[in-house]
Amino acid sequence: MTALRTALIAEDEPLLAAHLRAELQQVWPDLAVTAVATNGVQALARALELRPDVCFLDIRMPGLTGLEVARALAEDWTDDPGVPFPLLVFITAYDQHAVQAFELQAVDYLLKPLVRARLQSCCQRLQQQLARRDVLHPSEPDPLQTFARQLQSLLAPSMTTPQRLDFIPVQTGHTVEMVPVDEVVYFEAADKYVRVLTTDREHLIRMSLRELINQIDERRFWKIHRSILVQTRCISRAVRDEQGRLSVVLRQRSEILPVSRVYAHLFKGI
């Protein structure tokens, strides 16, 4: 019996998402599309939640691009060897992203408009890779898990070496205020913006959290959730509730911040 496989589609254009889903039903009937995300942030969340076998990621999406979603998945994916990293297929109308997509170890790269024959050959490659993954001996490293661990380093050559920020420039009207990073209690992603929260104020900057992470001292700011960076000296305590969920209580603000399971190791002993 053929194993039932699962897939996530991330596409911000509903008609294209519906078309891809319908085409997949034709060329790969045993593939169950368990989620359709309309932006990158939603795609990342649903992929981490549902852990599909395959992710079809549009390159250009609001929130996070398909490439950024792939990078984020590599960062946040579980280390559990029983939950293999998903196979990635990037979809776009612009072929200039092809090289970068394959640098990210994508199984395939599809151009819009989708052609059934091309999608069919893509699905055959996916099926072959999934079949090979199934027969891997448990002691053998899953090449896709290895990819997940190496993805950051694969991306590194294309990135400039960032300088650490000492101040966050915040624009209000015609004024730019320089907020010292040391005064920030935590950063929180908000779509295309990042909320900057100090002891008594809140600012909004147009920058993704991932761009910010590269410019923040990771020894001072811990990522405790895919959307939250918190200054460690501002953490009063971490608390686990009856359902096993971990959260952080702050010294200088009243918010209770959630801690994702993948970052729970930061609070060993709880």
Short mmCIF file of N, CA and C in Angstrom, two decimals, residues 25-169:
data_model
loop_
_atom_site.label_atom_id
_atom_site.label_comp_id
_atom_site.label_asym_id
_atom_site.label_seq_id
_atom_site.Cartn_x
_atom_site.Cartn_y
_atom_site.Cartn_z
N GLN A 25 -3.88 16.86 -6.92
CA GLN A 25 -4.83 15.76 -6.76
C GLN A 25 -4.83 14.86 -8.00
N GLN A 26 -4.54 15.45 -9.14
CA GLN A 26 -4.52 14.67 -10.38
C GLN A 26 -3.23 13.87 -10.52
N VAL A 27 -2.10 14.48 -10.23
CA VAL A 27 -0.82 13.82 -10.49
C VAL A 27 -0.31 13.01 -9.30
N TRP A 28 -0.85 13.27 -8.12
CA TRP A 28 -0.40 12.56 -6.91
C TRP A 28 -1.59 12.38 -5.96
N PRO A 29 -2.48 11.45 -6.28
CA PRO A 29 -3.71 11.28 -5.50
C PRO A 29 -3.47 10.94 -4.04
N ASP A 30 -2.33 10.31 -3.73
CA ASP A 30 -2.07 9.94 -2.33
C ASP A 30 -1.45 11.07 -1.52
N LEU A 31 -1.31 12.22 -2.11
CA LEU A 31 -0.77 13.36 -1.38
C LEU A 31 -1.93 14.17 -0.79
N ALA A 32 -1.94 14.30 0.52
CA ALA A 32 -3.00 15.07 1.19
C ALA A 32 -2.49 16.48 1.49
N VAL A 33 -3.12 17.47 0.93
CA VAL A 33 -2.76 18.86 1.23
C VAL A 33 -3.43 19.22 2.55
N THR A 34 -2.65 19.32 3.60
CA THR A 34 -3.21 19.53 4.94
C THR A 34 -3.33 21.00 5.31
N ALA A 35 -2.69 21.88 4.53
CA ALA A 35 -2.80 23.31 4.84
C ALA A 35 -2.47 24.13 3.61
N VAL A 36 -3.17 25.26 3.48
CA VAL A 36 -2.86 26.25 2.45
C VAL A 36 -2.66 27.58 3.17
N ALA A 37 -1.44 28.08 3.12
CA ALA A 37 -1.12 29.34 3.80
C ALA A 37 -1.09 30.47 2.78
N THR A 38 -1.53 31.64 3.20
CA THR A 38 -1.59 32.77 2.27
C THR A 38 -0.47 33.79 2.48
N ASN A 39 0.40 33.53 3.43
CA ASN A 39 1.58 34.39 3.61
C ASN A 39 2.68 33.58 4.27
N GLY A 40 3.87 34.16 4.29
CA GLY A 40 5.02 33.42 4.79
C GLY A 40 4.97 33.11 6.28
N VAL A 41 4.47 34.05 7.05
CA VAL A 41 4.38 33.84 8.50
C VAL A 41 3.44 32.67 8.81
N GLN A 42 2.30 32.68 8.12
CA GLN A 42 1.34 31.60 8.31
C GLN A 42 1.93 30.26 7.83
N ALA A 43 2.66 30.30 6.73
CA ALA A 43 3.27 29.07 6.22
C ALA A 43 4.24 28.48 7.22
N LEU A 44 5.05 29.34 7.82
CA LEU A 44 6.02 28.85 8.81
C LEU A 44 5.30 28.23 10.00
N ALA A 45 4.29 28.92 10.50
CA ALA A 45 3.57 28.41 11.68
C ALA A 45 2.89 27.07 11.38
N ARG A 46 2.23 26.99 10.23
CA ARG A 46 1.50 25.76 9.89
C ARG A 46 2.45 24.60 9.62
N ALA A 47 3.59 24.90 9.01
CA ALA A 47 4.56 23.84 8.74
C ALA A 47 5.13 23.29 10.04
N LEU A 48 5.43 24.18 10.98
CA LEU A 48 5.96 23.71 12.27
C LEU A 48 4.90 22.95 13.06
N GLU A 49 3.66 23.34 12.85
CA GLU A 49 2.57 22.67 13.58
C GLU A 49 2.23 21.31 12.97
N LEU A 50 2.12 21.26 11.66
CA LEU A 50 1.62 20.05 10.98
C LEU A 50 2.72 19.13 10.50
N ARG A 51 3.93 19.67 10.34
CA ARG A 51 5.09 18.87 9.92
C ARG A 51 4.80 18.04 8.67
N PRO A 52 4.51 18.70 7.58
CA PRO A 52 4.18 17.97 6.34
C PRO A 52 5.43 17.32 5.74
N ASP A 53 5.19 16.39 4.83
CA ASP A 53 6.31 15.76 4.13
C ASP A 53 6.89 16.70 3.08
N VAL A 54 6.03 17.53 2.48
CA VAL A 54 6.46 18.41 1.40
C VAL A 54 5.89 19.81 1.63
N CYS A 55 6.70 20.82 1.33
CA CYS A 55 6.22 22.21 1.37
C CYS A 55 6.40 22.81 -0.02
N PHE A 56 5.31 23.29 -0.61
CA PHE A 56 5.36 24.03 -1.86
C PHE A 56 5.32 25.51 -1.48
N LEU A 57 6.43 26.20 -1.67
CA LEU A 57 6.56 27.58 -1.16
C LEU A 57 6.69 28.57 -2.31
N ASP A 58 5.74 29.48 -2.37
CA ASP A 58 5.88 30.58 -3.32
C ASP A 58 7.05 31.45 -2.85
N ILE A 59 7.85 31.92 -3.80
CA ILE A 59 9.01 32.74 -3.40
C ILE A 59 8.57 34.09 -2.87
N ARG A 60 7.66 34.73 -3.58
CA ARG A 60 7.26 36.08 -3.19
C ARG A 60 5.92 36.04 -2.46
N MET A 61 5.99 36.17 -1.15
CA MET A 61 4.78 36.18 -0.32
C MET A 61 4.90 37.33 0.69
N PRO A 62 3.79 37.85 1.15
CA PRO A 62 3.85 38.84 2.22
C PRO A 62 4.31 38.19 3.52
N GLY A 63 4.91 38.98 4.37
CA GLY A 63 5.37 38.46 5.66
C GLY A 63 6.77 37.93 5.55
N LEU A 64 6.91 36.73 5.02
CA LEU A 64 8.20 36.10 4.78
C LEU A 64 8.19 35.55 3.36
N THR A 65 9.31 35.65 2.66
CA THR A 65 9.39 35.02 1.35
C THR A 65 9.52 33.51 1.52
N GLY A 66 9.33 32.80 0.43
CA GLY A 66 9.50 31.35 0.51
C GLY A 66 10.90 30.97 0.96
N LEU A 67 11.90 31.71 0.52
CA LEU A 67 13.28 31.43 0.93
C LEU A 67 13.46 31.70 2.42
N GLU A 68 12.83 32.75 2.92
CA GLU A 68 12.93 33.05 4.36
C GLU A 68 12.19 32.00 5.18
N VAL A 69 11.09 31.50 4.64
CA VAL A 69 10.37 30.43 5.35
C VAL A 69 11.25 29.19 5.45
N ALA A 70 11.96 28.86 4.36
CA ALA A 70 12.85 27.70 4.39
C ALA A 70 13.93 27.86 5.43
N ARG A 71 14.49 29.06 5.47
CA ARG A 71 15.55 29.30 6.45
C ARG A 71 15.00 29.22 7.88
N ALA A 72 13.81 29.76 8.08
CA ALA A 72 13.21 29.72 9.41
C ALA A 72 12.87 28.29 9.82
N LEU A 73 12.40 27.51 8.88
CA LEU A 73 12.11 26.11 9.19
C LEU A 73 13.37 25.39 9.63
N ALA A 74 14.47 25.68 8.96
CA ALA A 74 15.73 25.04 9.33
C ALA A 74 16.14 25.42 10.75
N GLU A 75 15.82 26.65 11.13
CA GLU A 75 16.18 27.11 12.47
C GLU A 75 15.28 26.46 13.53
N ASP A 76 14.00 26.36 13.21
CA ASP A 76 13.02 25.99 14.24
C ASP A 76 12.59 24.53 14.20
N TRP A 77 13.00 23.78 13.18
CA TRP A 77 12.54 22.40 13.06
C TRP A 77 13.06 21.56 14.22
N THR A 78 12.25 20.62 14.62
CA THR A 78 12.62 19.77 15.73
C THR A 78 13.84 18.91 15.40
N ASP A 79 14.62 18.58 16.43
CA ASP A 79 15.77 17.69 16.26
C ASP A 79 15.36 16.23 16.35
N ASP A 80 14.09 15.98 16.58
CA ASP A 80 13.60 14.61 16.70
C ASP A 80 13.85 13.87 15.38
N PRO A 81 14.68 12.80 15.40
CA PRO A 81 14.97 12.07 14.15
C PRO A 81 13.74 11.41 13.55
N GLY A 82 12.68 11.27 14.34
CA GLY A 82 11.45 10.69 13.82
C GLY A 82 10.58 11.66 13.07
N VAL A 83 10.99 12.91 13.03
CA VAL A 83 10.22 13.93 12.31
C VAL A 83 11.14 14.56 11.27
N PRO A 84 11.26 13.93 10.12
CA PRO A 84 12.21 14.43 9.10
C PRO A 84 11.82 15.79 8.56
N PHE A 85 12.85 16.51 8.16
CA PHE A 85 12.65 17.84 7.57
C PHE A 85 11.87 17.69 6.26
N PRO A 86 10.94 18.61 5.99
CA PRO A 86 10.13 18.46 4.76
C PRO A 86 10.94 18.70 3.49
N LEU A 87 10.51 18.05 2.42
CA LEU A 87 11.07 18.34 1.11
C LEU A 87 10.53 19.69 0.65
N LEU A 88 11.38 20.49 0.02
CA LEU A 88 11.00 21.85 -0.36
C LEU A 88 10.92 21.99 -1.87
N VAL A 89 9.83 22.61 -2.32
CA VAL A 89 9.67 22.96 -3.73
C VAL A 89 9.31 24.44 -3.77
N PHE A 90 10.12 25.22 -4.46
CA PHE A 90 9.85 26.65 -4.56
C PHE A 90 9.10 26.93 -5.86
N ILE A 91 8.17 27.87 -5.78
CA ILE A 91 7.35 28.22 -6.94
C ILE A 91 7.41 29.74 -7.12
N THR A 92 7.61 30.17 -8.34
CA THR A 92 7.68 31.61 -8.58
C THR A 92 7.48 31.93 -10.05
N ALA A 93 7.19 33.17 -10.32
CA ALA A 93 7.09 33.63 -11.70
C ALA A 93 8.41 34.20 -12.18
N TYR A 94 9.42 34.21 -11.29
CA TYR A 94 10.68 34.87 -11.63
C TYR A 94 11.82 33.85 -11.52
N ASP A 95 12.46 33.55 -12.63
CA ASP A 95 13.48 32.50 -12.61
C ASP A 95 14.80 32.95 -12.02
N GLN A 96 14.95 34.24 -11.68
CA GLN A 96 16.23 34.67 -11.14
C GLN A 96 16.51 34.10 -9.75
N HIS A 97 15.48 33.51 -9.12
CA HIS A 97 15.68 32.93 -7.80
C HIS A 97 16.13 31.47 -7.87
N ALA A 98 16.26 30.92 -9.05
CA ALA A 98 16.52 29.49 -9.18
C ALA A 98 17.81 29.07 -8.49
N VAL A 99 18.88 29.82 -8.73
CA VAL A 99 20.17 29.43 -8.16
C VAL A 99 20.10 29.41 -6.64
N GLN A 100 19.51 30.46 -6.08
CA GLN A 100 19.43 30.51 -4.62
C GLN A 100 18.55 29.38 -4.08
N ALA A 101 17.49 29.07 -4.79
CA ALA A 101 16.62 28.00 -4.33
C ALA A 101 17.36 26.67 -4.27
N PHE A 102 18.15 26.39 -5.28
CA PHE A 102 18.87 25.12 -5.26
C PHE A 102 20.04 25.14 -4.28
N GLU A 103 20.57 26.34 -4.00
CA GLU A 103 21.56 26.42 -2.93
C GLU A 103 20.93 26.02 -1.60
N LEU A 104 19.60 26.22 -1.50
CA LEU A 104 18.88 25.82 -0.29
C LEU A 104 18.45 24.37 -0.35
N GLN A 105 19.04 23.61 -1.28
CA GLN A 105 18.77 22.18 -1.38
C GLN A 105 17.33 21.88 -1.73
N ALA A 106 16.69 22.77 -2.46
CA ALA A 106 15.32 22.50 -2.87
C ALA A 106 15.29 21.26 -3.75
N VAL A 107 14.24 20.48 -3.62
CA VAL A 107 14.08 19.32 -4.48
C VAL A 107 13.76 19.77 -5.90
N ASP A 108 13.00 20.85 -6.01
CA ASP A 108 12.66 21.32 -7.34
C ASP A 108 12.29 22.81 -7.27
N TYR A 109 12.11 23.36 -8.45
CA TYR A 109 11.83 24.79 -8.59
C TYR A 109 10.87 24.93 -9.75
N LEU A 110 9.66 25.36 -9.49
CA LEU A 110 8.62 25.42 -10.52
C LEU A 110 8.32 26.86 -10.89
N LEU A 111 8.19 27.08 -12.18
CA LEU A 111 7.85 28.41 -12.66
C LEU A 111 6.35 28.52 -12.94
N LYS A 112 5.82 29.69 -12.66
CA LYS A 112 4.42 29.98 -13.00
C LYS A 112 4.36 30.44 -14.46
N PRO A 113 3.31 30.15 -15.19
CA PRO A 113 2.18 29.29 -14.79
C PRO A 113 2.60 27.82 -14.77
N LEU A 114 1.99 27.10 -13.84
CA LEU A 114 2.35 25.69 -13.68
C LEU A 114 1.91 24.88 -14.89
N VAL A 115 2.77 23.97 -15.28
CA VAL A 115 2.47 23.05 -16.37
C VAL A 115 2.36 21.65 -15.77
N ARG A 116 1.28 20.95 -16.10
CA ARG A 116 1.05 19.67 -15.44
C ARG A 116 2.20 18.68 -15.63
N ALA A 117 2.73 18.60 -16.83
CA ALA A 117 3.83 17.66 -17.07
C ALA A 117 5.03 17.98 -16.19
N ARG A 118 5.30 19.27 -16.03
CA ARG A 118 6.43 19.67 -15.19
C ARG A 118 6.15 19.35 -13.72
N LEU A 119 4.91 19.59 -13.29
CA LEU A 119 4.54 19.27 -11.92
C LEU A 119 4.61 17.76 -11.68
N GLN A 120 4.23 17.01 -12.70
CA GLN A 120 4.25 15.55 -12.56
C GLN A 120 5.68 15.06 -12.37
N SER A 121 6.61 15.58 -13.14
CA SER A 121 8.01 15.15 -12.97
C SER A 121 8.54 15.58 -11.61
N CYS A 122 8.10 16.74 -11.14
CA CYS A 122 8.49 17.20 -9.80
C CYS A 122 7.99 16.22 -8.74
N CYS A 123 6.73 15.81 -8.86
CA CYS A 123 6.15 14.89 -7.88
C CYS A 123 6.85 13.53 -7.91
N GLN A 124 7.27 13.11 -9.08
CA GLN A 124 8.01 11.84 -9.16
C GLN A 124 9.33 11.94 -8.40
N ARG A 125 10.00 13.08 -8.52
CA ARG A 125 11.25 13.28 -7.78
C ARG A 125 10.98 13.29 -6.28
N LEU A 126 9.89 13.93 -5.90
CA LEU A 126 9.55 13.96 -4.47
C LEU A 126 9.26 12.56 -3.95
N GLN A 127 8.51 11.80 -4.72
CA GLN A 127 8.17 10.44 -4.29
C GLN A 127 9.42 9.58 -4.16
N GLN A 128 10.36 9.75 -5.09
CA GLN A 128 11.60 8.98 -5.01
C GLN A 128 12.40 9.35 -3.77
N GLN A 129 12.46 10.62 -3.47
CA GLN A 129 13.22 11.04 -2.28
C GLN A 129 12.54 10.58 -1.00
N LEU A 130 11.23 10.63 -0.97
CA LEU A 130 10.52 10.15 0.22
C LEU A 130 10.71 8.66 0.39
N ALA A 131 10.72 7.92 -0.71
CA ALA A 131 10.93 6.47 -0.64
C ALA A 131 12.33 6.16 -0.13
N ARG A 132 13.33 6.91 -0.60
CA ARG A 132 14.70 6.70 -0.11
C ARG A 132 14.80 7.04 1.37
N ARG A 133 14.10 8.07 1.77
CA ARG A 133 14.14 8.46 3.18
C ARG A 133 13.53 7.37 4.07
N ASP A 134 12.50 6.72 3.55
CA ASP A 134 11.82 5.68 4.34
C ASP A 134 12.72 4.48 4.62
N VAL A 135 13.63 4.17 3.69
CA VAL A 135 14.45 2.97 3.86
C VAL A 135 15.79 3.28 4.51
N LEU A 136 16.05 4.54 4.85
CA LEU A 136 17.29 4.85 5.54
C LEU A 136 17.35 4.13 6.87
N HIS A 137 18.49 3.56 7.16
CA HIS A 137 18.66 2.95 8.47
C HIS A 137 18.62 4.06 9.52
N PRO A 138 18.01 3.80 10.68
CA PRO A 138 17.93 4.83 11.71
C PRO A 138 19.27 5.45 12.07
N SER A 139 20.36 4.67 11.94
CA SER A 139 21.66 5.21 12.31
C SER A 139 22.24 6.12 11.23
N GLU A 140 21.66 6.05 10.05
CA GLU A 140 22.17 6.89 8.97
C GLU A 140 21.56 8.28 9.06
N PRO A 141 22.36 9.29 8.89
CA PRO A 141 21.80 10.64 8.95
C PRO A 141 20.89 10.92 7.76
N ASP A 142 19.74 11.46 8.03
CA ASP A 142 18.83 11.88 6.98
C ASP A 142 19.45 13.08 6.28
N PRO A 143 19.68 12.98 4.97
CA PRO A 143 20.31 14.11 4.29
C PRO A 143 19.54 15.41 4.42
N LEU A 144 18.20 15.30 4.57
CA LEU A 144 17.42 16.53 4.71
C LEU A 144 17.55 17.11 6.12
N GLN A 145 17.70 16.22 7.10
CA GLN A 145 17.97 16.73 8.44
C GLN A 145 19.33 17.41 8.46
N THR A 146 20.28 16.79 7.76
CA THR A 146 21.60 17.41 7.67
C THR A 146 21.50 18.77 6.99
N PHE A 147 20.66 18.81 5.96
CA PHE A 147 20.45 20.09 5.27
C PHE A 147 19.91 21.14 6.22
N ALA A 148 18.96 20.73 7.05
CA ALA A 148 18.37 21.69 7.98
C ALA A 148 19.43 22.28 8.90
N ARG A 149 20.34 21.43 9.33
CA ARG A 149 21.38 21.93 10.23
C ARG A 149 22.39 22.79 9.50
N GLN A 150 22.58 22.51 8.21
CA GLN A 150 23.60 23.25 7.46
C GLN A 150 23.05 24.47 6.74
N LEU A 151 21.75 24.64 6.77
CA LEU A 151 21.16 25.68 5.94
C LEU A 151 21.68 27.07 6.29
N GLN A 152 21.86 27.31 7.57
CA GLN A 152 22.37 28.61 7.98
C GLN A 152 23.73 28.88 7.36
N SER A 153 24.59 27.87 7.38
CA SER A 153 25.92 28.09 6.83
C SER A 153 25.88 28.21 5.32
N LEU A 154 24.91 27.52 4.69
CA LEU A 154 24.78 27.65 3.24
C LEU A 154 24.36 29.05 2.85
N LEU A 155 23.57 29.68 3.69
CA LEU A 155 23.12 31.03 3.40
C LEU A 155 24.17 32.07 3.73
N ALA A 156 25.05 31.73 4.64
CA ALA A 156 25.98 32.73 5.15
C ALA A 156 26.79 33.43 4.08
N PRO A 157 27.32 32.72 3.06
CA PRO A 157 28.15 33.43 2.09
C PRO A 157 27.42 34.53 1.34
N SER A 158 26.10 34.45 1.24
CA SER A 158 25.36 35.46 0.50
C SER A 158 24.97 36.64 1.36
N MET A 159 25.36 36.59 2.62
CA MET A 159 24.97 37.66 3.52
C MET A 159 26.20 38.47 3.93
N THR A 160 26.01 39.74 4.07
CA THR A 160 27.10 40.56 4.55
C THR A 160 27.23 40.40 6.04
N THR A 161 28.42 40.63 6.56
CA THR A 161 28.64 40.51 7.98
C THR A 161 28.04 41.71 8.68
N PRO A 162 27.03 41.50 9.50
CA PRO A 162 26.36 42.65 10.10
C PRO A 162 27.15 43.23 11.26
N GLN A 163 26.91 44.50 11.53
CA GLN A 163 27.47 45.12 12.71
C GLN A 163 26.41 45.08 13.80
N ARG A 164 26.86 44.93 15.03
CA ARG A 164 25.93 44.88 16.14
C ARG A 164 25.35 46.27 16.37
N LEU A 165 24.06 46.29 16.59
CA LEU A 165 23.39 47.56 16.84
C LEU A 165 23.55 47.97 18.30
N ASP A 166 23.85 49.22 18.51
CA ASP A 166 23.84 49.80 19.86
C ASP A 166 22.58 50.63 20.06
N PHE A 167 22.03 51.14 18.95
CA PHE A 167 20.84 51.96 19.00
C PHE A 167 19.88 51.51 17.90
N ILE A 168 18.59 51.63 18.16
CA ILE A 168 17.57 51.34 17.17
C ILE A 168 16.99 52.66 16.68
N PRO A 169 17.17 53.02 15.41
CA PRO A 169 16.57 54.27 14.92
C PRO A 169 15.07 54.10 14.72
#
